[in-house]
């Protein structure tokens, strides 16, 4: 039995498909990693990108939050720049900074460095997912990749950016070059997701971390075609496709239109309102503010219940998550209590 068949009855997959569930499924963006002491111990002295390329480490790090928190899905431990590194770009993840690109991509000549991604470029992904699905059994594994816009922003800026000045200058000033850049990145992203699905991932999430920097008209014109291309490329596999971005309240309808089965919502928009913006036929994922977890347990439960109530009012499938990634200094026990609370509160 393939991994997607094995996980088809899981609450997570059923919620993604807007089917009835025994309880609302829970997983957390960035659940694998920096908030867990066992992760920090395992990663000691090992650079981020190296840890993403060692199947033994990927397996253990991915499984840690499943064991500790009892979440309903594992998310593959990687980084959005892994496929870019795999095709030969000179980049690194600097602690406290993020991805840094040695030679930014800003001209048509620079595009030649973006060659297609082949499965042989990422053998460690296939190996790690094989190890994971064997151990996870009926628990789904979520594959993931960075969306073309967010990858382009890192490549054009040369690293993280607050205002995306160079990115927008290229987008508005050289639209043909911009579209060619995103088209190539869509191919790389789609290939990376295909490797994960073919290795056994039961669902995939496309992270468009920075796309909230755009107005809806600009998203539709400059970004949506590349996102559509990624989702279309993996549609035939039949696994749920999740789309998430930060600060994307004004883009929710368009993000759903791009081809996702599940639209991730950050904490700024209640889920019943998000459902109205996204429109029928899509499940929702989210959306507790990650900072709420620093409040006393009673306050966390009160805010969580608000999310669950809004989800119930939305009348669609719901995967509980935070409205962004787990913050590094979050108490892991708070996450465990949160999973338990959601499961108890929504038990059929």
Short mmCIF file of C-alpha atoms in Angstrom, two decimals:
data_model
loop_
_atom_site.label_atom_id
_atom_site.label_comp_id
_atom_site.label_asym_id
_atom_site.label_seq_id
_atom_site.Cartn_x
_atom_site.Cartn_y
_atom_site.Cartn_z
CA UNK A 1 0.00 0.00 0.00
CA UNK A 2 1.41 3.42 -0.96
CA UNK A 3 1.77 6.10 1.71
CA UNK A 4 -1.17 8.21 0.43
CA UNK A 5 -3.42 5.11 0.47
CA UNK A 6 -2.23 4.22 3.96
CA UNK A 7 -3.04 7.72 5.24
CA UNK A 8 -6.31 8.33 3.34
CA UNK A 9 -8.47 7.67 6.42
CA UNK A 10 -6.40 9.94 8.69
CA UNK A 11 -8.17 12.97 10.20
CA UNK A 12 -5.69 15.31 8.46
CA UNK A 13 -6.32 13.98 4.94
CA UNK A 14 -10.08 13.75 5.56
CA UNK A 15 -10.17 17.39 6.73
CA UNK A 16 -8.20 18.49 3.66
CA UNK A 17 -10.86 16.78 1.54
CA UNK A 18 -13.67 18.39 3.58
CA UNK A 19 -14.87 15.00 4.82
CA UNK A 20 -16.15 14.19 8.33
CA UNK A 21 -13.45 13.77 11.00
CA UNK A 22 -13.34 12.22 14.50
CA UNK A 23 -11.64 15.39 15.71
CA UNK A 24 -10.08 18.49 14.17
CA UNK A 25 -6.56 17.50 13.06
CA UNK A 26 -3.60 19.56 14.25
CA UNK A 27 -0.10 20.19 12.98
CA UNK A 28 2.16 23.22 13.33
CA UNK A 29 4.27 25.03 10.79
CA UNK A 30 7.87 24.83 12.05
CA UNK A 31 6.86 22.07 14.48
CA UNK A 32 10.05 20.24 13.51
CA UNK A 33 12.93 22.25 14.87
CA UNK A 34 14.04 25.13 16.92
CA UNK A 35 11.47 25.11 19.75
CA UNK A 36 12.45 21.56 20.76
CA UNK A 37 15.47 20.93 23.04
CA UNK A 38 15.97 17.49 21.46
CA UNK A 39 16.28 19.19 18.06
CA UNK A 40 18.80 21.74 19.32
CA UNK A 41 20.88 18.93 20.83
CA UNK A 42 20.77 16.90 17.61
CA UNK A 43 21.70 19.92 15.45
CA UNK A 44 24.69 21.01 17.60
CA UNK A 45 27.58 21.89 15.28
CA UNK A 46 25.70 20.89 12.12
CA UNK A 47 24.91 23.69 9.63
CA UNK A 48 21.27 24.03 8.60
CA UNK A 49 21.67 23.03 4.96
CA UNK A 50 23.80 20.03 5.87
CA UNK A 51 21.12 18.85 8.29
CA UNK A 52 18.59 18.97 5.43
CA UNK A 53 20.77 16.69 3.30
CA UNK A 54 21.31 13.92 5.85
CA UNK A 55 18.43 11.42 5.71
CA UNK A 56 19.11 10.10 9.23
CA UNK A 57 18.82 13.62 10.69
CA UNK A 58 15.83 14.56 8.52
CA UNK A 59 13.99 11.45 9.69
CA UNK A 60 14.68 12.04 13.38
CA UNK A 61 13.93 15.79 13.31
CA UNK A 62 10.68 15.23 11.38
CA UNK A 63 9.53 12.59 13.87
CA UNK A 64 10.41 14.49 17.07
CA UNK A 65 7.25 16.66 17.23
CA UNK A 66 5.02 13.72 16.23
CA UNK A 67 6.32 11.76 19.22
CA UNK A 68 6.25 14.69 21.61
CA UNK A 69 3.03 16.49 20.71
CA UNK A 70 0.85 13.79 19.14
CA UNK A 71 0.15 15.96 16.08
CA UNK A 72 -1.94 14.51 13.26
CA UNK A 73 0.67 15.01 10.53
CA UNK A 74 4.43 15.24 10.18
CA UNK A 75 5.96 17.94 8.00
CA UNK A 76 9.11 17.11 6.08
CA UNK A 77 12.14 18.82 7.63
CA UNK A 78 13.84 20.91 4.98
CA UNK A 79 14.25 24.53 3.91
CA UNK A 80 12.76 26.42 0.98
CA UNK A 81 16.23 27.04 -0.52
CA UNK A 82 17.23 23.34 -0.60
CA UNK A 83 16.18 22.87 -4.28
CA UNK A 84 18.07 26.05 -5.24
CA UNK A 85 21.20 24.71 -3.55
CA UNK A 86 20.63 21.37 -5.27
CA UNK A 87 20.77 22.94 -8.75
CA UNK A 88 24.10 24.57 -7.94
CA UNK A 89 23.32 28.09 -6.70
CA UNK A 90 25.88 29.51 -4.28
CA UNK A 91 23.83 30.19 -1.18
CA UNK A 92 23.87 29.45 2.52
CA UNK A 93 21.60 29.81 5.54
CA UNK A 94 23.29 32.13 8.00
CA UNK A 95 22.22 31.76 11.66
CA UNK A 96 20.15 34.72 12.77
CA UNK A 97 19.90 36.04 9.20
CA UNK A 98 18.39 33.38 6.92
CA UNK A 99 19.19 32.43 3.32
CA UNK A 100 21.98 34.52 1.79
CA UNK A 101 22.74 34.33 -1.94
CA UNK A 102 26.35 35.02 -3.01
CA UNK A 103 25.46 36.28 -6.50
CA UNK A 104 21.89 37.60 -6.74
CA UNK A 105 19.85 37.01 -9.89
CA UNK A 106 19.03 40.33 -11.54
CA UNK A 107 19.74 40.05 -15.28
CA UNK A 108 18.67 37.78 -18.12
CA UNK A 109 22.15 36.31 -18.18
CA UNK A 110 21.74 35.34 -14.51
CA UNK A 111 18.74 33.18 -15.44
CA UNK A 112 21.06 30.64 -17.06
CA UNK A 113 22.09 29.56 -13.55
CA UNK A 114 18.56 28.30 -12.88
CA UNK A 115 18.70 24.88 -14.51
CA UNK A 116 15.92 22.30 -14.11
CA UNK A 117 15.89 20.17 -10.95
CA UNK A 118 16.30 16.43 -11.54
CA UNK A 119 15.41 13.74 -8.97
CA UNK A 120 19.10 12.77 -8.93
CA UNK A 121 19.92 16.23 -7.52
CA UNK A 122 18.10 15.41 -4.27
CA UNK A 123 18.59 11.68 -3.55
CA UNK A 124 18.60 12.44 0.18
CA UNK A 125 14.96 13.59 -0.08
CA UNK A 126 13.80 10.31 -1.58
CA UNK A 127 15.80 8.32 0.98
CA UNK A 128 14.58 10.35 3.97
CA UNK A 129 10.92 10.16 2.94
CA UNK A 130 11.23 6.39 2.48
CA UNK A 131 12.57 6.10 6.04
CA UNK A 132 9.84 8.39 7.36
CA UNK A 133 6.81 6.81 5.74
CA UNK A 134 7.95 3.37 6.92
CA UNK A 135 7.89 4.63 10.50
CA UNK A 136 4.90 7.01 10.31
CA UNK A 137 2.47 4.36 9.04
CA UNK A 138 -1.03 5.90 8.95
CA UNK A 139 0.23 9.35 10.02
CA UNK A 140 0.53 11.57 6.91
CA UNK A 141 3.76 13.27 5.88
CA UNK A 142 3.41 16.75 4.41
CA UNK A 143 5.96 17.66 1.76
CA UNK A 144 6.73 21.30 1.19
CA UNK A 145 8.41 23.85 -1.02
CA UNK A 146 8.84 27.59 -1.29
CA UNK A 147 6.60 29.33 -3.81
CA UNK A 148 8.17 31.01 -6.85
CA UNK A 149 7.59 34.58 -5.61
CA UNK A 150 9.27 34.01 -2.25
CA UNK A 151 12.19 32.16 -3.85
CA UNK A 152 12.54 34.96 -6.40
CA UNK A 153 12.58 37.54 -3.63
CA UNK A 154 15.50 35.81 -1.89
CA UNK A 155 17.36 35.41 -5.18
CA UNK A 156 16.86 39.00 -6.35
CA UNK A 157 17.48 40.67 -2.99
CA UNK A 158 20.39 38.38 -2.12
CA UNK A 159 18.79 37.53 1.23
CA UNK A 160 15.83 38.43 3.46
CA UNK A 161 14.32 41.86 2.80
CA UNK A 162 11.90 44.04 4.72
CA UNK A 163 10.56 46.05 1.77
CA UNK A 164 11.46 43.92 -1.29
CA UNK A 165 12.72 46.97 -3.15
CA UNK A 166 14.87 45.15 -5.72
CA UNK A 167 12.22 42.47 -6.18
CA UNK A 168 9.48 44.97 -6.97
CA UNK A 169 11.81 47.09 -9.12
CA UNK A 170 12.51 44.04 -11.30
CA UNK A 171 8.86 42.98 -11.30
CA UNK A 172 7.55 46.37 -12.42
CA UNK A 173 10.57 47.48 -14.47
CA UNK A 174 11.34 44.28 -16.39
CA UNK A 175 8.13 42.26 -16.39
CA UNK A 176 9.26 39.89 -19.14
CA UNK A 177 12.43 38.97 -17.26
CA UNK A 178 10.38 38.68 -14.06
CA UNK A 179 7.90 36.25 -15.63
CA UNK A 180 10.73 34.16 -17.06
CA UNK A 181 12.38 34.04 -13.61
CA UNK A 182 9.18 32.91 -11.90
CA UNK A 183 8.44 30.41 -14.65
CA UNK A 184 11.82 28.74 -14.13
CA UNK A 185 11.33 28.75 -10.37
CA UNK A 186 7.88 27.19 -10.83
CA UNK A 187 9.51 24.32 -12.72
CA UNK A 188 12.11 23.83 -9.97
CA UNK A 189 9.45 23.96 -7.25
CA UNK A 190 7.12 21.56 -9.06
CA UNK A 191 9.98 19.11 -9.61
CA UNK A 192 10.90 19.29 -5.92
CA UNK A 193 7.30 18.59 -4.86
CA UNK A 194 7.02 15.71 -7.34
CA UNK A 195 10.10 14.05 -5.82
CA UNK A 196 8.48 14.28 -2.38
CA UNK A 197 5.10 12.95 -3.53
CA UNK A 198 6.64 10.09 -5.52
CA UNK A 199 8.74 9.16 -2.47
CA UNK A 200 5.59 8.95 -0.31
CA UNK A 201 4.41 12.38 0.89
CA UNK A 202 0.63 12.33 1.45
CA UNK A 203 0.08 16.08 0.99
CA UNK A 204 2.16 19.13 0.01
CA UNK A 205 2.25 22.74 1.14
CA UNK A 206 3.46 25.67 -0.93
CA UNK A 207 4.86 28.41 1.33
CA UNK A 208 4.67 31.91 -0.12
CA UNK A 209 6.13 33.62 2.94
CA UNK A 210 6.61 37.08 1.43
CA UNK A 211 3.71 37.37 -1.01
CA UNK A 212 1.68 39.42 1.47
CA UNK A 213 3.86 42.34 0.36
CA UNK A 214 1.80 42.56 -2.85
CA UNK A 215 -1.54 44.14 -3.73
CA UNK A 216 -4.16 41.76 -5.22
CA UNK A 217 -3.85 43.18 -8.76
CA UNK A 218 -0.07 42.69 -8.69
CA UNK A 219 -0.44 39.18 -7.29
CA UNK A 220 -2.83 38.25 -10.09
CA UNK A 221 -0.61 39.69 -12.81
CA UNK A 222 2.91 38.93 -11.62
CA UNK A 223 2.69 35.91 -9.31
CA UNK A 224 -0.44 33.85 -9.79
CA UNK A 225 0.56 32.25 -13.12
CA UNK A 226 3.64 30.67 -11.55
CA UNK A 227 1.69 29.39 -8.52
CA UNK A 228 -0.95 27.94 -10.85
CA UNK A 229 1.80 26.19 -12.80
CA UNK A 230 3.13 24.53 -9.63
CA UNK A 231 -0.28 23.35 -8.45
CA UNK A 232 -1.23 22.12 -11.92
CA UNK A 233 2.02 20.16 -12.17
CA UNK A 234 1.18 18.05 -9.11
CA UNK A 235 -2.61 17.88 -9.55
CA UNK A 236 -2.48 14.46 -11.15
CA UNK A 237 -1.11 12.81 -8.01
CA UNK A 238 -4.38 13.42 -6.17
CA UNK A 239 -2.75 14.49 -2.90
CA UNK A 240 -4.10 17.55 -1.05
CA UNK A 241 -2.33 20.79 -1.98
CA UNK A 242 -2.07 23.53 0.68
CA UNK A 243 -1.20 27.16 -0.03
CA UNK A 244 0.02 29.48 2.73
CA UNK A 245 1.36 33.01 2.94
CA UNK A 246 1.81 35.61 5.67
CA UNK A 247 -0.17 38.85 5.63
CA UNK A 248 -2.30 37.52 2.78
CA UNK A 249 -5.77 38.47 4.02
CA UNK A 250 -6.38 40.51 0.85
CA UNK A 251 -5.11 37.65 -1.34
CA UNK A 252 -7.03 34.70 0.10
CA UNK A 253 -9.49 34.43 -2.78
CA UNK A 254 -6.74 34.55 -5.38
CA UNK A 255 -4.60 32.04 -3.47
CA UNK A 256 -7.48 29.61 -3.52
CA UNK A 257 -8.05 30.32 -7.20
CA UNK A 258 -4.40 29.43 -7.88
CA UNK A 259 -5.23 25.76 -7.38
CA UNK A 260 -4.89 24.83 -3.71
CA UNK A 261 -7.29 22.38 -2.08
CA UNK A 262 -6.58 23.95 1.32
CA UNK A 263 -5.88 27.63 1.93
CA UNK A 264 -3.72 28.48 4.93
CA UNK A 265 -4.83 31.59 6.82
CA UNK A 266 -2.64 33.69 9.11
CA UNK A 267 -4.01 35.00 12.41
CA UNK A 268 -5.22 38.36 11.08
CA UNK A 269 -8.45 37.10 9.47
CA UNK A 270 -11.03 34.95 11.34
CA UNK A 271 -11.70 31.65 9.61
CA UNK A 272 -15.38 32.33 8.96
CA UNK A 273 -14.42 35.55 7.16
CA UNK A 274 -11.57 33.71 5.41
CA UNK A 275 -14.07 31.16 4.12
CA UNK A 276 -16.16 33.97 2.66
CA UNK A 277 -13.11 35.43 0.90
CA UNK A 278 -11.81 32.08 -0.38
CA UNK A 279 -15.19 30.89 -1.61
CA UNK A 280 -16.71 27.39 -1.64
CA UNK A 281 -14.88 24.17 -2.38
CA UNK A 282 -11.74 24.76 -0.30
CA UNK A 283 -10.74 23.61 3.18
CA UNK A 284 -9.01 26.07 5.52
CA UNK A 285 -5.91 25.74 7.66
CA UNK A 286 -5.04 27.89 10.68
CA UNK A 287 -4.97 30.15 12.47
CA UNK A 288 -3.99 30.80 16.11
CA UNK A 289 -1.51 33.66 16.58
CA UNK A 290 1.81 31.96 17.51
CA UNK A 291 2.38 34.59 20.22
CA UNK A 292 -0.77 33.45 22.07
CA UNK A 293 1.20 30.40 23.25
CA UNK A 294 3.16 32.64 25.62
CA UNK A 295 -0.02 33.46 27.57
CA UNK A 296 -1.35 31.35 30.48
CA UNK A 297 -3.03 28.07 29.51
CA UNK A 298 -6.55 29.36 30.19
CA UNK A 299 -5.98 32.27 27.79
CA UNK A 300 -4.51 29.95 25.14
CA UNK A 301 -7.58 27.73 25.38
CA UNK A 302 -9.93 30.70 25.15
CA UNK A 303 -8.23 32.02 21.99
CA UNK A 304 -8.07 28.48 20.55
CA UNK A 305 -11.80 28.06 21.11
CA UNK A 306 -12.39 31.28 19.17
CA UNK A 307 -10.50 29.76 16.22
CA UNK A 308 -12.48 26.51 16.48
CA UNK A 309 -15.78 28.39 16.68
CA UNK A 310 -14.92 30.47 13.61
CA UNK A 311 -13.90 27.30 11.78
CA UNK A 312 -17.21 25.66 12.68
CA UNK A 313 -19.05 28.74 11.41
CA UNK A 314 -17.10 28.57 8.14
CA UNK A 315 -18.87 25.33 7.24
CA UNK A 316 -15.84 23.81 5.53
CA UNK A 317 -13.00 21.41 6.30
CA UNK A 318 -10.56 22.67 8.93
CA UNK A 319 -6.97 21.75 9.77
CA UNK A 320 -5.91 23.48 12.99
CA UNK A 321 -2.55 25.22 12.82
CA UNK A 322 -0.91 28.42 13.94
CA UNK A 323 -1.21 31.52 11.80
CA UNK A 324 2.54 31.29 11.11
CA UNK A 325 5.44 29.13 12.32
CA UNK A 326 6.17 28.11 15.90
CA UNK A 327 8.29 30.85 17.50
CA UNK A 328 11.74 29.64 18.65
CA UNK A 329 11.23 30.35 22.37
CA UNK A 330 7.82 28.65 22.57
CA UNK A 331 7.45 26.22 25.48
CA UNK A 332 7.08 22.78 23.84
CA UNK A 333 4.67 21.72 26.60
CA UNK A 334 2.32 24.54 25.52
CA UNK A 335 2.15 22.96 22.06
CA UNK A 336 1.45 19.52 23.51
CA UNK A 337 -1.36 20.96 25.67
CA UNK A 338 -2.76 22.78 22.63
CA UNK A 339 -2.94 19.59 20.55
CA UNK A 340 -4.72 17.83 23.40
CA UNK A 341 -7.17 20.73 23.86
CA UNK A 342 -8.10 20.81 20.15
CA UNK A 343 -8.58 17.06 20.06
CA UNK A 344 -10.75 17.04 23.21
CA UNK A 345 -12.78 20.07 22.22
CA UNK A 346 -13.66 18.75 18.78
CA UNK A 347 -14.07 15.02 19.48
CA UNK A 348 -17.13 13.78 17.61
#
